Coordinates of C-alpha atoms and ligand atoms in Angstrom, one line a residue:
X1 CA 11.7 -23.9 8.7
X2 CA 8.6 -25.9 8.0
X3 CA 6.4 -25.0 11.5
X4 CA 2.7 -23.5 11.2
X5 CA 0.9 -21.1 12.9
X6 CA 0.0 -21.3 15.7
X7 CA 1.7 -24.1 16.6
X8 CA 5.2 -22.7 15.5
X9 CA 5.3 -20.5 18.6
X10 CA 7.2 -18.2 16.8
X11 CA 10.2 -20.1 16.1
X12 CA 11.1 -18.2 13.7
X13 CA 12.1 -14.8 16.1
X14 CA 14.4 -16.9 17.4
X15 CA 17.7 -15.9 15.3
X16 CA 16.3 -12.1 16.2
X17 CA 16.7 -13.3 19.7
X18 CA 19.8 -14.4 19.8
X19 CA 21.6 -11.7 17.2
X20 CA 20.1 -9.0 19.9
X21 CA 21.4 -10.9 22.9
X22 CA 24.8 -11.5 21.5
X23 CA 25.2 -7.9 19.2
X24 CA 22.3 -5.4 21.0
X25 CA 25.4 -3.2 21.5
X26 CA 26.2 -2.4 18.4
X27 CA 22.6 -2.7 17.1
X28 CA 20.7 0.4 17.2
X29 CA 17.7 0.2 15.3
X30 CA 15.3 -2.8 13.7
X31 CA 13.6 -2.0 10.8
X32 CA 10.5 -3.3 9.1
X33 CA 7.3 -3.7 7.4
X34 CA 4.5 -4.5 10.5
X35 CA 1.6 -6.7 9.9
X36 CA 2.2 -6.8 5.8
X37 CA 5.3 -7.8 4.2
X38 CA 4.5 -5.8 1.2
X39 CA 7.0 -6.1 -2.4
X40 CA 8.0 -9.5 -0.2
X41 CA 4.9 -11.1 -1.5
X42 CA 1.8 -9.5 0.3
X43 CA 2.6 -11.9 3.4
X44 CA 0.4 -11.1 6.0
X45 CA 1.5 -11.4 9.5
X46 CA 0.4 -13.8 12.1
X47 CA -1.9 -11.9 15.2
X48 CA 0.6 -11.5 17.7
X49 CA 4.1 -11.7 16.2
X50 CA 4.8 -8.0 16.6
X51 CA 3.8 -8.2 20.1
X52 CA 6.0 -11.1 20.3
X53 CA 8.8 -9.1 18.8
X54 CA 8.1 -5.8 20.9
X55 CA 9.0 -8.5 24.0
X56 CA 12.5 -8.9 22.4
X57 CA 13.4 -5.7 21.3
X58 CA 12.1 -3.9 24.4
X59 CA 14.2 -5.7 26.6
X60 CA 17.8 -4.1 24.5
X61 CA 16.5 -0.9 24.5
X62 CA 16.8 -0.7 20.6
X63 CA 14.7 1.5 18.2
X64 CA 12.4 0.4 16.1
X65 CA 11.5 2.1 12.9
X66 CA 8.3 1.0 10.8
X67 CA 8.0 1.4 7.4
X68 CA 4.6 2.3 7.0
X69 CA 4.4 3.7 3.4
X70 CA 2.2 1.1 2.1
X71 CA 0.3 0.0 5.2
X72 CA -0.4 3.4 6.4
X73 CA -3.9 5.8 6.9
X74 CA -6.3 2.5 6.8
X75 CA -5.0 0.3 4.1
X76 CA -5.1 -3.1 6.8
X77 CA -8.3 -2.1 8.5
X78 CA -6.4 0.7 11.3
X79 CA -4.8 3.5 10.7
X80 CA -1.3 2.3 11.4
X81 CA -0.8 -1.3 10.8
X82 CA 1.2 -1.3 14.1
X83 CA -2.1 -0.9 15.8
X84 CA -2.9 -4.4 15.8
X85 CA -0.3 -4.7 18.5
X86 CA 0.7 -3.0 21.9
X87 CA 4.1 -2.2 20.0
X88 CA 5.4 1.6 20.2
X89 CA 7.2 2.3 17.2
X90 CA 10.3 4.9 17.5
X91 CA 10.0 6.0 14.2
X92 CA 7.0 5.7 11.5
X93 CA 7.6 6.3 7.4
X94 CA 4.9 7.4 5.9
X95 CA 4.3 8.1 2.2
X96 CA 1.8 6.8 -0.7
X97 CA -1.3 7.5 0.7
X98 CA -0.1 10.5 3.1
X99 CA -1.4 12.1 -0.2
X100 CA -3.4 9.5 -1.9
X101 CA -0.8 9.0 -4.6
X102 CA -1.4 12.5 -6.3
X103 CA 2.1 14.0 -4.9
X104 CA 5.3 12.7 -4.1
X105 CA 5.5 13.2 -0.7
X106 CA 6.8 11.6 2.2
X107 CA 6.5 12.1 6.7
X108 CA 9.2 10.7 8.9
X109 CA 8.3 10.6 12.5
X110 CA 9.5 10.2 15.5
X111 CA 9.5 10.5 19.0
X112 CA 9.6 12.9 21.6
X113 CA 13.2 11.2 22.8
X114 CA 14.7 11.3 19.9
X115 CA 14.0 14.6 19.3
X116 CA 14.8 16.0 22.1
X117 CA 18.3 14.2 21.3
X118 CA 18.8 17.1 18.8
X119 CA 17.4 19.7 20.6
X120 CA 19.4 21.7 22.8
X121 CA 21.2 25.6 22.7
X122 CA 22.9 25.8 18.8
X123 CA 26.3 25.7 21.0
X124 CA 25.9 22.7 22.0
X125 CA 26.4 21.4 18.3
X126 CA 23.0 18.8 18.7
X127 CA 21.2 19.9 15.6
X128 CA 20.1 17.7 13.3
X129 CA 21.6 19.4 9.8
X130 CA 20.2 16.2 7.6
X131 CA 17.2 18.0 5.2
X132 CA 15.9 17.3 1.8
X133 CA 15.1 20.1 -1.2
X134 CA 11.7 19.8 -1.1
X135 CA 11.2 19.6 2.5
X136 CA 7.9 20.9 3.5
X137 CA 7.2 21.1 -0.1
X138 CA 4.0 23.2 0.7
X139 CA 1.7 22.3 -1.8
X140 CA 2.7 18.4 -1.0
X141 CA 1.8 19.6 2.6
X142 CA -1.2 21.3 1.8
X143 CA -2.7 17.8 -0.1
X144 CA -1.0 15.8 3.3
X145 CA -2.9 17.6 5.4
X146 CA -6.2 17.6 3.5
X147 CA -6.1 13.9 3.2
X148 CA -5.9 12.9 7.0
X149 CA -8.5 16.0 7.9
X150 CA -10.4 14.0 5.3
X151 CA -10.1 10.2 6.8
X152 CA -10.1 11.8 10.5
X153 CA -13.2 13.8 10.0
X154 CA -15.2 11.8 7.8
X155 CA -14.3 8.9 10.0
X156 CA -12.9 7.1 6.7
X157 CA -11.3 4.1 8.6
X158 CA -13.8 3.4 11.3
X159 CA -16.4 3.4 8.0
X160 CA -14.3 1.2 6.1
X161 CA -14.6 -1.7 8.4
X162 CA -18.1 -2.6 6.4
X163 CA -16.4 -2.8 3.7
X164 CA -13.6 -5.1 4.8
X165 CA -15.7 -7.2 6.2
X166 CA -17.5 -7.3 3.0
X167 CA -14.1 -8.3 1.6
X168 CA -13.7 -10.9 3.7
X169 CA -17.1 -12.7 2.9
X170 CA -15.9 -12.8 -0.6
X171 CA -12.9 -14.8 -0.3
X172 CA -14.8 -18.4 -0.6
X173 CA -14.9 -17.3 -4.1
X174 CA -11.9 -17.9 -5.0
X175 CA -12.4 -21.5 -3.0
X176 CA -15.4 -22.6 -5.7
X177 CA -12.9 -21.4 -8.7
X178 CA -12.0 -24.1 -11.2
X179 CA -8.8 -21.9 -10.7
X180 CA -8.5 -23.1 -6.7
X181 CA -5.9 -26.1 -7.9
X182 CA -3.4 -23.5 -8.4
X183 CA -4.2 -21.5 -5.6
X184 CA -1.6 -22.2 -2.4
X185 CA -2.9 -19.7 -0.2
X186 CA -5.3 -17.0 0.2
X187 CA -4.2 -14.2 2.2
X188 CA -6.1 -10.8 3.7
X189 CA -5.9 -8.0 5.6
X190 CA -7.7 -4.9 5.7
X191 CA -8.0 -3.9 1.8
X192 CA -4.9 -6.2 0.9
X193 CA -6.1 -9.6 -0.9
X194 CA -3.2 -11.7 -2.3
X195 CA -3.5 -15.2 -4.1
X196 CA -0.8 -17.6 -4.1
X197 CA -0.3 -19.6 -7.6
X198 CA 1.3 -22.8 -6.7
X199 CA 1.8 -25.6 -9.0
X200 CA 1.5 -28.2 -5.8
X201 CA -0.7 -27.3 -3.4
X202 CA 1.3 -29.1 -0.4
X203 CA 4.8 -27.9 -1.2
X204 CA 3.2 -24.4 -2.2
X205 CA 6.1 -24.7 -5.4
X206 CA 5.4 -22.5 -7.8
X207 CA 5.3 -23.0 -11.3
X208 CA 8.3 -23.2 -13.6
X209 CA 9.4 -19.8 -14.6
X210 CA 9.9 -20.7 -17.8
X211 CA 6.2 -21.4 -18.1
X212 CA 5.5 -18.0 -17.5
X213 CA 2.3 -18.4 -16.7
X214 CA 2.2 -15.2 -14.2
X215 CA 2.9 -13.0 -17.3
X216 CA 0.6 -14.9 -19.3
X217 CA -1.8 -14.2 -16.7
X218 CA -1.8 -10.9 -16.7
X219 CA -2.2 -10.3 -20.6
X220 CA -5.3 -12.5 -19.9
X221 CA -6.2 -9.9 -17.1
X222 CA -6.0 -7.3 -20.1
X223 CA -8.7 -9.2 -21.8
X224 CA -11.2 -8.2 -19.0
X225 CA -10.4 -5.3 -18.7
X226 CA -7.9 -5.7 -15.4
X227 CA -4.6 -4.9 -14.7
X228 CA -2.9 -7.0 -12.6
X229 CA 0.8 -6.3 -11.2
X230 CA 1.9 -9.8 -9.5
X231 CA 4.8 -10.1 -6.9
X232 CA 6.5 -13.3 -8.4
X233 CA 3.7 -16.2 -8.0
X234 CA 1.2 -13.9 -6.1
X235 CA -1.3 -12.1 -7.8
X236 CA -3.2 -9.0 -5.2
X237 CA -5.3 -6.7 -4.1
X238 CA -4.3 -3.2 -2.9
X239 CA -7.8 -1.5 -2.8
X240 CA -8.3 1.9 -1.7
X241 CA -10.3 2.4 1.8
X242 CA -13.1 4.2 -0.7
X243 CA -13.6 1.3 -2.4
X244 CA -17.5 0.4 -3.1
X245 CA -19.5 -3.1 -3.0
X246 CA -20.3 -2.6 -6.3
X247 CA -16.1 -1.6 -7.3
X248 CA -15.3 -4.9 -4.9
X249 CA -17.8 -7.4 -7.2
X250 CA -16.5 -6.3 -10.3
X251 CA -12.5 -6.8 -9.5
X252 CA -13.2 -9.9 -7.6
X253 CA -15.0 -11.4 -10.4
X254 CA -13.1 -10.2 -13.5
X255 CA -10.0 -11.8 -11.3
X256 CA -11.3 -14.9 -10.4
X257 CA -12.3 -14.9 -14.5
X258 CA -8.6 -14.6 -15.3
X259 CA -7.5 -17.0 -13.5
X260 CA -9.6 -19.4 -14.6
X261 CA -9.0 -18.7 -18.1
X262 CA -5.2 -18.2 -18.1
X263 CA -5.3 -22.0 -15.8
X264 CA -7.9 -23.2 -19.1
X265 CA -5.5 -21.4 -21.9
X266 CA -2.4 -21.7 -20.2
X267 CA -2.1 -25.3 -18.2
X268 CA -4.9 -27.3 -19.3
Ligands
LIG1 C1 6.5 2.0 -2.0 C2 7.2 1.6 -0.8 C3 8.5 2.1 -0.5 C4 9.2 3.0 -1.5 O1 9.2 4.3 -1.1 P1 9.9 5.3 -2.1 O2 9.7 6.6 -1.5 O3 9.4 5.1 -3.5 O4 11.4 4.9 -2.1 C5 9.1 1.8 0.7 N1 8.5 0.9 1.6 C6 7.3 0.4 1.3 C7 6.7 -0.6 2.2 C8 6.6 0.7 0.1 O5 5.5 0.1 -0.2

């Protein structure tokens, strides 16, 4: 598929569409990422796709469950990434920064419905006998909770906007690199920035593995001091919501510096 947003109309729900219309009876749940297609390559979402999606899956009365380990408490700019859109999710996973990465921990939610699906008299055989060992951990509880008293009190996300915005301002950098040849697309949201290396700029093909420039890029990244983790061809971003102007300066500089020197070592 080679359509654009906005102009693709969201072709691409289409197959979704028709695999619900056809098999909605033996579907009962979608699941997925919302707004940020995270290990996938950072691919941020176009404004209104999961509204457009919510339109399909409402009408088959089918669950929706959102994996929001990596998008959740603030990372895209809201609390939930599914925020940005009027869609209701049925179930939400939450991890990562539930504790700010200190414990291994993890929140499945739900709703009331479903619930209530397991909730009746114990004779009526409807509990829900599915547990973990370390459920409720309680020092991994005691850290969960402490972290969204902290964001909710301190109004962390509503202060973080600043910052994002901040964020934002700073992407033309990357435009007035020497290093923007080999950059395909520039993508944001919230605290996530991710930069496409493409050897053509039209096809957005990346470079020849065999080059591997990506790696090379990285061990450059060592030289200053950064440590960069790309998906494939896409080099990010995954700041906290803490992050300060001066923390954003120095990563955004020492990575458009990498990139320019691995594209001087490395391709030039
Ligand atoms: C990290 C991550 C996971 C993995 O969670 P585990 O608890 O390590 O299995 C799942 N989904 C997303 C979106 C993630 O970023």
């Amino acid at each position: 598929m080679n359509k654009k947003y906005p102009s693709c109309k969201f072709a691409c729900l289409k197959p979704l569409n028709t695999l619900l219309a056809t098999k909605h009876k033996e579907i009962a749940a979608i699941i997925m990422e919302p707004m940020l297609h995270g290990a996938g390559g950072m691919i941020v979402f176009p404004k209104g796709y999961l509204d457009a999606l919510y339109k399909i899956v409402q009408k088959y009365d089918i669950h929706i469950i959102l994996d929001e380990v990596a998008t959740g408490f603030g990372r895209t700019g809201k609390m939930f990434a599914y925020e940005y859109s009027d869609l209701k999710p049925d179930f939400l996973c939450l991890s990562k920064a539930l504790t700010n990465g200190t414990m291994p921990f993890a929140a499945t939610l739900t709703s009331e419905e479903v619930y209530s699906a397991f909730y009746d008299d114990y004779e009526k055989g409807k509990t829900f006998y599915h547990g973990h060992t370390f459920t409720g951990n309680p020092l991994a509880s005691a850290v969960a909770l402490s972290v969204v008293n902290t964001i909710t009190k301190k109004k962390l996300i509503k202060k973080s906007q600043k910052i994002i915005h901040y964020i934002d301002s700073k992407l033309n950098l990357f435009e007035q690199s020497s290093a923007f040849k080999i950059i395909g697309d520039i993508r944001h949201l919230g605290f996530v920035v991710a930069v496409e290396i493409v050897a053509n700029k039209k096809t957005k093909k990346p470079f020849d593995s065999k080059l591997r420039f990506e790696f090379k890029t990285f061990l450059e990244g060592l030289n200053h001091n950064l440590i960069m983790r790309p998906i494939g061809n896409v080099f990010y971003l995954y700041l906290p919501i803490t992050v300060t102007k001066k923390e954003v300066d120095d990563i955004f500089s020492k990575f458009i510096l990498t990139l320019e020197r691995s594209y001087e070592k490395n391709l030039s």
